[in-house]
XYZ file of C-alpha atoms in Angstrom:
87
model
C 93.071 109.970 99.843
C 96.555 108.429 99.234
C 96.629 105.514 101.680
C 95.671 104.201 104.987
C 98.276 104.332 107.639
C 96.251 102.523 110.224
C 92.511 102.385 111.542
C 92.412 106.080 112.573
C 95.164 107.628 110.374
C 95.203 108.322 106.584
C 97.576 110.032 104.105
C 95.757 112.827 101.895
C 97.276 114.236 98.874
C 98.140 117.786 99.362
C 97.486 117.662 103.152
C 99.709 114.818 104.489
C 98.974 112.745 107.641
C 95.394 113.081 108.778
C 93.954 111.734 112.169
C 90.377 111.103 112.068
C 88.652 113.121 114.866
C 86.816 110.987 117.466
C 88.210 107.749 116.156
C 90.858 105.809 118.149
C 91.652 102.318 116.853
C 94.227 99.733 118.145
C 97.712 100.574 117.068
C 99.469 98.688 114.311
C 102.523 100.496 113.232
C 104.362 101.643 116.409
C 107.862 99.717 115.928
C 108.281 99.798 119.664
C 105.107 97.940 120.536
C 103.408 94.715 119.260
C 100.403 95.127 117.038
C 97.311 95.445 119.405
C 94.271 93.239 119.401
C 92.020 94.010 116.498
C 94.555 96.447 115.072
C 94.805 94.589 111.765
C 90.916 94.459 111.493
C 90.530 98.135 112.283
C 93.119 98.973 109.599
C 91.630 96.727 106.987
C 88.014 98.151 107.776
C 89.360 101.823 107.308
C 91.252 100.713 104.020
C 88.040 99.089 102.616
C 85.996 102.150 103.373
C 88.527 104.912 102.274
C 91.176 103.551 99.922
C 90.722 104.970 96.477
C 88.078 107.281 97.386
C 87.796 111.127 97.077
C 86.962 112.537 100.365
C 85.881 115.944 101.826
C 87.828 117.145 104.924
C 86.252 119.329 107.780
C 88.405 120.740 110.582
C 87.711 121.461 114.083
C 88.979 124.488 115.967
C 92.348 122.769 116.698
C 93.580 121.702 113.236
C 96.589 119.765 114.356
C 97.523 117.375 117.105
C 100.627 117.308 119.205
C 102.337 114.988 116.739
C 101.706 117.539 113.943
C 98.960 115.439 112.157
C 96.033 117.238 110.720
C 92.909 116.506 112.584
C 89.651 116.182 110.477
C 86.317 114.935 109.927
C 86.083 112.765 106.633
C 83.105 112.722 104.374
C 82.804 110.545 101.323
C 81.110 111.739 98.300
C 77.953 109.677 99.009
C 77.621 111.599 102.148
C 78.946 108.692 104.440
C 80.586 110.203 107.413
C 83.718 108.112 107.728
C 84.642 108.794 111.218
C 81.241 107.604 112.527
C 81.336 104.705 110.174
C 84.533 103.582 111.648
C 83.425 103.877 115.288
């Protein structure tokens, strides 16, 4: 994993922007809107959980959303299901 964009979106090397399936955190990066309540905390939690980790991605039937992001379930090497951990 390269970096955390916000609480529900990450950048993965070789894949690009990945949206975590089933996770919807307050927005922090939309330049047209202010940061939503608890957005910074959600981003920080995802960053602590995933940054610097190797992760295994599993895909659903729909592999991309309408914004072109890859949709995935994210699993850490220790078996932690990151999507559920964030929710």
